[in-house]
mmCIF file of C-alpha atoms in Angstrom:
data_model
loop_
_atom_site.group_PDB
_atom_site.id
_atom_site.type_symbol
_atom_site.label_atom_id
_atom_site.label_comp_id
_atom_site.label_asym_id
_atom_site.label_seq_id
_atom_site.Cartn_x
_atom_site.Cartn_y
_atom_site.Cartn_z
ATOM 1 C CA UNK N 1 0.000 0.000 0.000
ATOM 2 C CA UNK N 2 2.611 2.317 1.101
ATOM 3 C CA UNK N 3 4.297 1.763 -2.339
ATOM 4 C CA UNK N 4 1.351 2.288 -4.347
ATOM 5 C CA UNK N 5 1.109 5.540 -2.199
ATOM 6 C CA UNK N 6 4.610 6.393 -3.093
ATOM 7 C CA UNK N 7 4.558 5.552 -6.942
ATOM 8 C CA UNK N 8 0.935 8.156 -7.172
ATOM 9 C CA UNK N 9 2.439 10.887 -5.281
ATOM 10 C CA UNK N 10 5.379 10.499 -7.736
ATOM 11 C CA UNK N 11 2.951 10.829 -10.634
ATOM 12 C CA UNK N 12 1.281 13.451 -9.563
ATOM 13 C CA UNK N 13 4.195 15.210 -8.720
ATOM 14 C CA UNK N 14 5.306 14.166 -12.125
ATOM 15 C CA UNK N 15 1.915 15.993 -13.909
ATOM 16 C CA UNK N 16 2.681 19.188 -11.555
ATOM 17 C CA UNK N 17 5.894 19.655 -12.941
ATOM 18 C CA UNK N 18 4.937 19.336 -16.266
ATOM 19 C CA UNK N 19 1.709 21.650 -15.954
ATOM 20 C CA UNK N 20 4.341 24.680 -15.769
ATOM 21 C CA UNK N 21 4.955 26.373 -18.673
ATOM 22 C CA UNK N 22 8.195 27.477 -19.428
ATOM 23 C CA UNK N 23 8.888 31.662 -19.608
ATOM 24 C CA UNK N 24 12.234 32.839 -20.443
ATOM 25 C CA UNK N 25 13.852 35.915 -19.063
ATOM 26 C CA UNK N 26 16.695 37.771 -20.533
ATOM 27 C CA UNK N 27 17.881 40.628 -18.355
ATOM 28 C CA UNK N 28 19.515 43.129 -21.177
ATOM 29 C CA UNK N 29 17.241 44.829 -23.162
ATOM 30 C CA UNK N 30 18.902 45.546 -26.729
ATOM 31 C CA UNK N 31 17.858 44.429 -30.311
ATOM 32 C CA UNK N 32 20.169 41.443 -29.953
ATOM 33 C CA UNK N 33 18.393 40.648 -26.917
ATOM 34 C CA UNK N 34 15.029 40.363 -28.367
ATOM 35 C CA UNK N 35 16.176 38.012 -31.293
ATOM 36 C CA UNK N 36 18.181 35.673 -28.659
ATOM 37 C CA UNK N 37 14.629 35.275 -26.119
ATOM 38 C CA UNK N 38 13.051 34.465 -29.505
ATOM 39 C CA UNK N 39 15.082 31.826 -30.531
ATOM 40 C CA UNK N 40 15.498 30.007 -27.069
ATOM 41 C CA UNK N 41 10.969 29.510 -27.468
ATOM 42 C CA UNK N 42 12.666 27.234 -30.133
ATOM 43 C CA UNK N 43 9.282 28.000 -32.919
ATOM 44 C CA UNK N 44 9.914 29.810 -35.514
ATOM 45 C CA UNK N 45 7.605 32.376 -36.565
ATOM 46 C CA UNK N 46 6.181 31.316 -40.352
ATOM 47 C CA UNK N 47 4.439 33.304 -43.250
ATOM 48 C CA UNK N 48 3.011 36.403 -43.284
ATOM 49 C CA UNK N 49 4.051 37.534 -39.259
ATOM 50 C CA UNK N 50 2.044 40.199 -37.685
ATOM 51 C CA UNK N 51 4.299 41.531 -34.649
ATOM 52 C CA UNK N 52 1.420 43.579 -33.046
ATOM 53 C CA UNK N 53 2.592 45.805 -31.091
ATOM 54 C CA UNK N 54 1.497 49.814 -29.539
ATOM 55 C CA UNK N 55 2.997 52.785 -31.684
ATOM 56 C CA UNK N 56 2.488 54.877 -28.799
ATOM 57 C CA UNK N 57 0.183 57.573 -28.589
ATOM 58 C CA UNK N 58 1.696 61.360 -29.199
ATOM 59 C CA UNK N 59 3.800 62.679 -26.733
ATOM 60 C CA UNK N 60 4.283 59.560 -24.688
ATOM 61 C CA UNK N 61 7.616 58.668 -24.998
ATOM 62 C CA UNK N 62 7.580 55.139 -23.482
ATOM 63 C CA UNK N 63 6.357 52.842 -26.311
ATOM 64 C CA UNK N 64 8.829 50.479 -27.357
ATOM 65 C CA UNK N 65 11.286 52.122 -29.969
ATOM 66 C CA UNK N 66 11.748 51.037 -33.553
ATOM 67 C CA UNK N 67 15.378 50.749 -33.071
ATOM 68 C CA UNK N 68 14.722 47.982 -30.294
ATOM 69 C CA UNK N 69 12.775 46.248 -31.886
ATOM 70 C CA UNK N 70 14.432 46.303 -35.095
ATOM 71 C CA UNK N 71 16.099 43.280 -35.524
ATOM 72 C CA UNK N 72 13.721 41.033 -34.172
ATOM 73 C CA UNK N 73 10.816 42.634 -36.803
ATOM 74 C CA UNK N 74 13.481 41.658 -39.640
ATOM 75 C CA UNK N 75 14.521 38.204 -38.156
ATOM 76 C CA UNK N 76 10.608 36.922 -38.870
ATOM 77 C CA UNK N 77 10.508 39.278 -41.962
ATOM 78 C CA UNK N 78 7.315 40.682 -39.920
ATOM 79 C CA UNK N 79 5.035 43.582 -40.320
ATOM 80 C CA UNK N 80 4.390 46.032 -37.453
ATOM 81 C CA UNK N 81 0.358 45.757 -36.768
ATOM 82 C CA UNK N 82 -1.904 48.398 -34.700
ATOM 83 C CA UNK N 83 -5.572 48.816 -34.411
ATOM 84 C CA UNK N 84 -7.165 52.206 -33.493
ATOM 85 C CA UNK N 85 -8.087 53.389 -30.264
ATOM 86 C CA UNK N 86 -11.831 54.193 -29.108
ATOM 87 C CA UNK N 87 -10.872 57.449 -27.059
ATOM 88 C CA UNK N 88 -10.131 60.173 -29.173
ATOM 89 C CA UNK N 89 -6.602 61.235 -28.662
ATOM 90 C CA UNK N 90 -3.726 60.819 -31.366
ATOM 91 C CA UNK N 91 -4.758 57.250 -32.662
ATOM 92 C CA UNK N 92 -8.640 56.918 -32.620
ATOM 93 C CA UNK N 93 -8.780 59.046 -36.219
ATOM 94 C CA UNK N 94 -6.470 57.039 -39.185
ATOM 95 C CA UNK N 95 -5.295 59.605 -40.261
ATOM 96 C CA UNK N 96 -4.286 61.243 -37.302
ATOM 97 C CA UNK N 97 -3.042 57.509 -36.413
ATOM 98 C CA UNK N 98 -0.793 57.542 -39.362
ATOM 99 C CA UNK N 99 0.766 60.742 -38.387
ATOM 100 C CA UNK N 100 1.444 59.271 -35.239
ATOM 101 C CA UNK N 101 3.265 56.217 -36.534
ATOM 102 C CA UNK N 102 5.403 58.483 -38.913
ATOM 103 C CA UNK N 103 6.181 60.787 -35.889
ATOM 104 C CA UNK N 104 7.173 57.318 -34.071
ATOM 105 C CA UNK N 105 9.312 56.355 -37.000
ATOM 106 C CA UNK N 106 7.988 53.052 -37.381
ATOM 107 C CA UNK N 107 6.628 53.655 -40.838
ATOM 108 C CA UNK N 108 10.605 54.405 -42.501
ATOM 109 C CA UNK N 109 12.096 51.334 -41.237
ATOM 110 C CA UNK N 110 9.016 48.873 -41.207
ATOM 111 C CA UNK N 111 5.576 47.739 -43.624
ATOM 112 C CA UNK N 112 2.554 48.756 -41.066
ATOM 113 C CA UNK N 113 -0.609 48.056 -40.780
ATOM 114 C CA UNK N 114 -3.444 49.331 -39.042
ATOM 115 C CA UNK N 115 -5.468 46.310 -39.280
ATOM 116 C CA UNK N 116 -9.106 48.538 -39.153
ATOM 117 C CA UNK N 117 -8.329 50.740 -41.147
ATOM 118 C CA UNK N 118 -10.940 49.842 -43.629
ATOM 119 C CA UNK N 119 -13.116 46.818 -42.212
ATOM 120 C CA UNK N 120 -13.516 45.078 -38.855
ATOM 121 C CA UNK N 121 -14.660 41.493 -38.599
ATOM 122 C CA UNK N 122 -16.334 39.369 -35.767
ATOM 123 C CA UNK N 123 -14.312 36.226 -34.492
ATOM 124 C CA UNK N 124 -15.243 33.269 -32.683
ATOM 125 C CA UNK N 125 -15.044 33.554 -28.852
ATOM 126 C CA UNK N 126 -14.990 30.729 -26.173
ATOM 127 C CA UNK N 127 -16.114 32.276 -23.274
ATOM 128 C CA UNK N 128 -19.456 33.977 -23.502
ATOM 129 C CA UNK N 129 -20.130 34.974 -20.189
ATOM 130 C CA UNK N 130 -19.995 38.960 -21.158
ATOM 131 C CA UNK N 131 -19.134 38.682 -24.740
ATOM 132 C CA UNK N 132 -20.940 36.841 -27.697
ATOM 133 C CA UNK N 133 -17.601 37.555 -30.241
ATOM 134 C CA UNK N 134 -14.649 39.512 -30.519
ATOM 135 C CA UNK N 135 -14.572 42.417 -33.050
ATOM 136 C CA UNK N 136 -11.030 42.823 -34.194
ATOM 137 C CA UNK N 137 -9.129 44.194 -36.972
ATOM 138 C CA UNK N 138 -10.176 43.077 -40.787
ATOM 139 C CA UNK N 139 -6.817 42.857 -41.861
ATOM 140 C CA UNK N 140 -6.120 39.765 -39.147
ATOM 141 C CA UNK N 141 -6.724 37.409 -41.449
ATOM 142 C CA UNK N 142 -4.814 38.406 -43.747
ATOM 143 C CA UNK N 143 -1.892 37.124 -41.410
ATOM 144 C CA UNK N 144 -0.355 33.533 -40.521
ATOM 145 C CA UNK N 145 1.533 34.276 -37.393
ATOM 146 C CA UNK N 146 1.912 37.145 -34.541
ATOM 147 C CA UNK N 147 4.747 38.159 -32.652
ATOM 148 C CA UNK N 148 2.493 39.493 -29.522
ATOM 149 C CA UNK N 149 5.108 42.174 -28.603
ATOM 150 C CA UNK N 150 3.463 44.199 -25.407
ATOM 151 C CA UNK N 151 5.398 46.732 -23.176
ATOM 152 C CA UNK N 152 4.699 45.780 -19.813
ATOM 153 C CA UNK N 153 3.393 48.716 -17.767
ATOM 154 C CA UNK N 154 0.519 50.239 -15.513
ATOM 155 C CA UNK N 155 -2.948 51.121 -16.958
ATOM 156 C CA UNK N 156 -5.442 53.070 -15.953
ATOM 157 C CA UNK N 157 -8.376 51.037 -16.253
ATOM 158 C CA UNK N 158 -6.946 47.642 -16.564
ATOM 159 C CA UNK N 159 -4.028 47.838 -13.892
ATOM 160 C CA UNK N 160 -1.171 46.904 -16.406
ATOM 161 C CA UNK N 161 -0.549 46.110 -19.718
ATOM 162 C CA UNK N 162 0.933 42.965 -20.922
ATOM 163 C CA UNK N 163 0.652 40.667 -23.405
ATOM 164 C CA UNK N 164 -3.333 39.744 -22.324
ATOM 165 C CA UNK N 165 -4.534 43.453 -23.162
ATOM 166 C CA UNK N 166 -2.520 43.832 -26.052
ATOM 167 C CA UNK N 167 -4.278 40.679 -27.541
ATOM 168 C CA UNK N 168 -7.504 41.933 -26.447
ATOM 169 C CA UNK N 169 -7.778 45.551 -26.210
ATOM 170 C CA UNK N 170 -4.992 45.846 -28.573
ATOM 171 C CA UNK N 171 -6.352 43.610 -31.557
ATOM 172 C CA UNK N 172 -9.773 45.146 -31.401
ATOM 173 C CA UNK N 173 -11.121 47.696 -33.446
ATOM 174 C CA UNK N 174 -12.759 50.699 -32.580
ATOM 175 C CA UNK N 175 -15.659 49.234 -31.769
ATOM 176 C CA UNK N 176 -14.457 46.273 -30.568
ATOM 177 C CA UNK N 177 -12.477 48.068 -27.457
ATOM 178 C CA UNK N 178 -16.306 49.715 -26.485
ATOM 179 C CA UNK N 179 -17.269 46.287 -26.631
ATOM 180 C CA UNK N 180 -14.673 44.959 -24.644
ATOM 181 C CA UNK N 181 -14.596 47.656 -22.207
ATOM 182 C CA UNK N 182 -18.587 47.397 -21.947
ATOM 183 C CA UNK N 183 -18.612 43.969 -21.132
ATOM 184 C CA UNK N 184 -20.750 43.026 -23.956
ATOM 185 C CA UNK N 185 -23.244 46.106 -23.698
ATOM 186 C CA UNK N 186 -21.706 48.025 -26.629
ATOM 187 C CA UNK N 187 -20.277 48.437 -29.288
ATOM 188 C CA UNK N 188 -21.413 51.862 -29.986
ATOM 189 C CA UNK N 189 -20.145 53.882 -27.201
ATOM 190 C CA UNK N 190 -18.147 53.980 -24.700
ATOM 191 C CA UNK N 191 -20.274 52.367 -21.490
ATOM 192 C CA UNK N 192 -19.059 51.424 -18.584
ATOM 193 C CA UNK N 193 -18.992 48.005 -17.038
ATOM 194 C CA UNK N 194 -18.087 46.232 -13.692
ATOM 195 C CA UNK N 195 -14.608 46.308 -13.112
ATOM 196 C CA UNK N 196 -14.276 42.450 -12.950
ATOM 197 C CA UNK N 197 -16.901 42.105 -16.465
ATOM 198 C CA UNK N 198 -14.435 44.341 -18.080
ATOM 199 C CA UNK N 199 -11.123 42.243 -16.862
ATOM 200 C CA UNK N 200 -13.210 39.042 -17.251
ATOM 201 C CA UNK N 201 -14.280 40.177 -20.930
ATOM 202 C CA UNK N 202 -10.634 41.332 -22.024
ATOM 203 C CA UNK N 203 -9.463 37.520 -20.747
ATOM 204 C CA UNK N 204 -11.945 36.248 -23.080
ATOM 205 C CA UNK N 205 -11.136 38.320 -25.899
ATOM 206 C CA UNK N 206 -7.304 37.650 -25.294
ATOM 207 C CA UNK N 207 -8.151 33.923 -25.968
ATOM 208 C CA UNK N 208 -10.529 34.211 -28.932
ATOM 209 C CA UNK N 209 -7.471 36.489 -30.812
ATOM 210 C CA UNK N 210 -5.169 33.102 -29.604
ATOM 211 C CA UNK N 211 -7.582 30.210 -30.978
ATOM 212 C CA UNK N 212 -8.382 32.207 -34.191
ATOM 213 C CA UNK N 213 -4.712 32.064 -34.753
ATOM 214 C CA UNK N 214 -4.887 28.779 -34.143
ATOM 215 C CA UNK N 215 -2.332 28.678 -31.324
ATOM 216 C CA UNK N 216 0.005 30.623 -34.010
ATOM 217 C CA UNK N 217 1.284 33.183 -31.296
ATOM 218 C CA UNK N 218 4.380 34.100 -29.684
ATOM 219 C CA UNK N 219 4.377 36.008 -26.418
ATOM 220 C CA UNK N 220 6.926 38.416 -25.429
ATOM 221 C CA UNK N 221 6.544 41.520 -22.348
ATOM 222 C CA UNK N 222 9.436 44.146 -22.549
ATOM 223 C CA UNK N 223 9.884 45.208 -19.172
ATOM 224 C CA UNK N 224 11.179 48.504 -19.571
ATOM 225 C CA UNK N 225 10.132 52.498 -18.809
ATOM 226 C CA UNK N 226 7.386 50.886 -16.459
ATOM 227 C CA UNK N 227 5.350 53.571 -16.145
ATOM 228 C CA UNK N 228 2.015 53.603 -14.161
ATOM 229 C CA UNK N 229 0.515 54.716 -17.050
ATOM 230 C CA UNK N 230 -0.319 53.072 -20.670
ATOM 231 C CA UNK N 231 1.231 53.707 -23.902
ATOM 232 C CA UNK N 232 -2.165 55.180 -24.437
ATOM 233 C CA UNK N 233 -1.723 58.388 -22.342
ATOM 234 C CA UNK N 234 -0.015 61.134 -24.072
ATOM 235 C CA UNK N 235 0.890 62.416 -20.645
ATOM 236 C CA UNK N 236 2.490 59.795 -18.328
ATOM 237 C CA UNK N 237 4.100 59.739 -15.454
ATOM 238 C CA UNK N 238 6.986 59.027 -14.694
ATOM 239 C CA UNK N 239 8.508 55.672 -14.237
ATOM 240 C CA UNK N 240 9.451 55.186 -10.512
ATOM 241 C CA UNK N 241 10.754 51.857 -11.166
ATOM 242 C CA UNK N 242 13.877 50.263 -13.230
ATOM 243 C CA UNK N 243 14.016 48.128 -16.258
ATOM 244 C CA UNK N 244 14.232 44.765 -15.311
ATOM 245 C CA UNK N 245 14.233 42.970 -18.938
ATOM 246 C CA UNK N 246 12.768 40.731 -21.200
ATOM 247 C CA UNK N 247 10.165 37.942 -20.643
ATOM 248 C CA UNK N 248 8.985 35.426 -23.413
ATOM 249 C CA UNK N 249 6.823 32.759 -23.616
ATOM 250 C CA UNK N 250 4.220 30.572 -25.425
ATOM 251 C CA UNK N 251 1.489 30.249 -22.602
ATOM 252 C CA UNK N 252 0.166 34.240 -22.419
ATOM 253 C CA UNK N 253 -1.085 33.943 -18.903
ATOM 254 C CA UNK N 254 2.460 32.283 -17.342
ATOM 255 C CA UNK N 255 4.082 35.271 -18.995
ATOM 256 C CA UNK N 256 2.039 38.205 -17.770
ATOM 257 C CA UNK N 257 1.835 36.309 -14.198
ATOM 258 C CA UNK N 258 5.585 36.123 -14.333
ATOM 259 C CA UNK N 259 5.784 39.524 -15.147
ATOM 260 C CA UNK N 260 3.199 40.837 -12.042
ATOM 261 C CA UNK N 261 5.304 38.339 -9.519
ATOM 262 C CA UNK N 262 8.657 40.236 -10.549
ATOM 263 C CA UNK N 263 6.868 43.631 -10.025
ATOM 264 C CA UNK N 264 5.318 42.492 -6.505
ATOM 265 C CA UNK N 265 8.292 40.589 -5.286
ATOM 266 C CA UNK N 266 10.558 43.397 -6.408
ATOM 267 C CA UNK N 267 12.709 44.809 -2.627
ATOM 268 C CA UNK N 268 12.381 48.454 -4.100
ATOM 269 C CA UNK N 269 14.297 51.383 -2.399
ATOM 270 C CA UNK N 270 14.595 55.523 -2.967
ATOM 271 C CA UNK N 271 14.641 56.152 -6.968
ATOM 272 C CA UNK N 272 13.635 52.252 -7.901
ATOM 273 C CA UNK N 273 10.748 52.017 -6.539
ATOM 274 C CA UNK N 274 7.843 49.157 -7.468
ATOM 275 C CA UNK N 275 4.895 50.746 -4.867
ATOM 276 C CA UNK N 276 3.227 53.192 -7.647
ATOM 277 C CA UNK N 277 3.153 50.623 -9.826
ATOM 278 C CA UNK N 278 1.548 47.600 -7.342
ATOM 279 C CA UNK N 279 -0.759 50.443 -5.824
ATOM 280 C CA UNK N 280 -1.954 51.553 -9.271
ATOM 281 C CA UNK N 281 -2.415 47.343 -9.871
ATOM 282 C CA UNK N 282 -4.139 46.607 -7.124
ATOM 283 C CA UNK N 283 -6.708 49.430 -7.677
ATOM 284 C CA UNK N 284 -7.621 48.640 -10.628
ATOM 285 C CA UNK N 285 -7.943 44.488 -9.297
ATOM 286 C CA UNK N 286 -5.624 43.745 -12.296
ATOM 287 C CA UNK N 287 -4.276 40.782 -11.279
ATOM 288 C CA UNK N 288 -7.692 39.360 -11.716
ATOM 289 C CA UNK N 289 -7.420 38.929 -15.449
ATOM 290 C CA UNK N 290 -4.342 36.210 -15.102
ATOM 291 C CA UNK N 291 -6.708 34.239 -12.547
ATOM 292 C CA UNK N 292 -10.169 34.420 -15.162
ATOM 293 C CA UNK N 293 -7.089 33.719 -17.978
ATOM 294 C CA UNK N 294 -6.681 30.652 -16.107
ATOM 295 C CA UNK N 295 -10.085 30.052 -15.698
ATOM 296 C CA UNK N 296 -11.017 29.684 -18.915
ATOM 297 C CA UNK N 297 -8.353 27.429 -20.203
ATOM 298 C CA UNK N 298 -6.343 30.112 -22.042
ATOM 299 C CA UNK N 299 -3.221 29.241 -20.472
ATOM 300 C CA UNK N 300 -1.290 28.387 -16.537
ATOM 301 C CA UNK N 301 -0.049 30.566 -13.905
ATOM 302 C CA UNK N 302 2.187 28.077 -13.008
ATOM 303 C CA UNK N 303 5.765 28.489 -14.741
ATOM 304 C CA UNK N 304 9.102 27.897 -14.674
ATOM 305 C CA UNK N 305 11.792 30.896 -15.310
ATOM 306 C CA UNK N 306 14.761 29.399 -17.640
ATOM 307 C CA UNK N 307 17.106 32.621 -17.266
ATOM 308 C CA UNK N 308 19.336 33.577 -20.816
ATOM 309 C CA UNK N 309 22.512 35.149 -19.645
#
């Protein structure tokens, strides 16, 4: 009996280890950097790529820089996607969003594309509780692969910003972020929603951008001018707390939990400090989305850290 015992807690040891998906963490940030955390997920990025990431809107000056990213964009031959925003500002108009991207300098080294531009289509989505699709960007399907490239970062409605909002939020049209933000009411107008309907909803929307590309998705957070504001406010303040590098991964909800449990765990001190950004987190109940993320089957907050020196 007692070896029968043994031989299950062995196995189920066995299936715990295994359930942890792997995130990689690379603690320069530089162009090289990016290209080596992308190898190590040992896929290889295929056909036409889509590296979505934020241009930034004007005047913030924390979006993730064309020259960083650089080399990674060329390594999967990849073209820089966006979607616009639904709250007036620098990016909601095209136009005004294309001036934005040229001011950015994205446009003179890299083929973008702001995926609603034109057209929006409605997706498939898994998890109906709040949402009965997900409106995204027409121009999705006219891609293979994405390189989900977020800057990790506070937000003001969501708590931060990692790889989960810029699936969801960031892959949405227009009126697919009211709808997303409404928790199903809208997709009109802005209206607001329940804080956890809103996380819940952007969870759900995260995983419907996954399955549509049929799993086709690499995951990487940038961990750098970690602001407590977005990418989306064209006044932030001021980051508080130091770079700390580059996370990458294939499971979207290990990565952005890996991410929050650096922030959190972080022994800050005078001029690196993590506080601002946990207090703006836990205001906003943002760690919330990795547990509904979990949920729902879109990934595990259970990982394993292989560190690339």
């Amino acid at each position: 009996m007692k070896k029968l015992l043994s031989l299950i807690a062995v196995v189920l040891i066995s299936i715990g280890a295994q359930a942890q998906s792997k995130v990689y963490f690379i603690k320069e940030i530089s162009p090289e950097s990016l290209v080596k955390i992308y190898k190590a997920l040992g896929v290889e990025a295929k056909g036409r790529v889509a590296v979505k990431i934020s241009t930034g809107e004007g005047g913030n000056p924390h979006y993730l820089k064309p020259t960083l990213i650089r080399n990674l964009v060329e390594e999967v031959n990849g073209t820089i996607v966006e979607c616009c925003t639904a709250y007036g500002g620098t990016r909601q108009d095209k136009g005004k969003h294309w001036e934005t991207i040229h001011e950015h300098g994205f446009d003179s080294i890299f083929a973008v594309d702001i995926m609603d531009e034109y057209d929006q289509i409605r997706i498939p989505i898994k998890d109906k509780k709040h949402l009965k699709y997900d409106i995204v960007g027409g121009h999705l399907a006219n891609y293979d692969y994405m390189i989900n490239l977020a800057h990790f970062k506070g937000h003001a409605m969501g708590g931060f910003g990692g790889v989960l909002k810029n699936a969801s939020i960031g892959v949405a049209s227009t009126a697919g972020k009211w709808y997303i933000h409404s928790a199903g009411q809208s997709y009109e107008r802005w209206t607001p929603a329940k804080q956890d309907d809103f996380l819940e909803s952007m969870a759900a929307a995260a995983q419907a951008v996954h399955d549509y590309m049929q799993g086709r998705v690499i995951y990487i957070d940038v961990m750098n001018n970690m602001s407590v504001d977005c990418d989306c406010d064209g006044h932030p303040a001021k980051p508080e707390l130091q770079d700390m590098g580059i996370l990458a991964s294939l499971d979207p909800v290990a990565l952005d939990q890996a991410c929050l449990d650096k922030v959190f765990n972080y022994n800050g001190k005078p001029g690196d400090d993590n506080k601002p950004l946990i207090a703006r987190i836990n205001r906003q109940h943002g760690t919330y989305i990795t547990d509904y993320a979990e949920q729902i089957g879109l990934g595990s907050k259970k990982y394993e850290i292989i560190e690339i020196k």
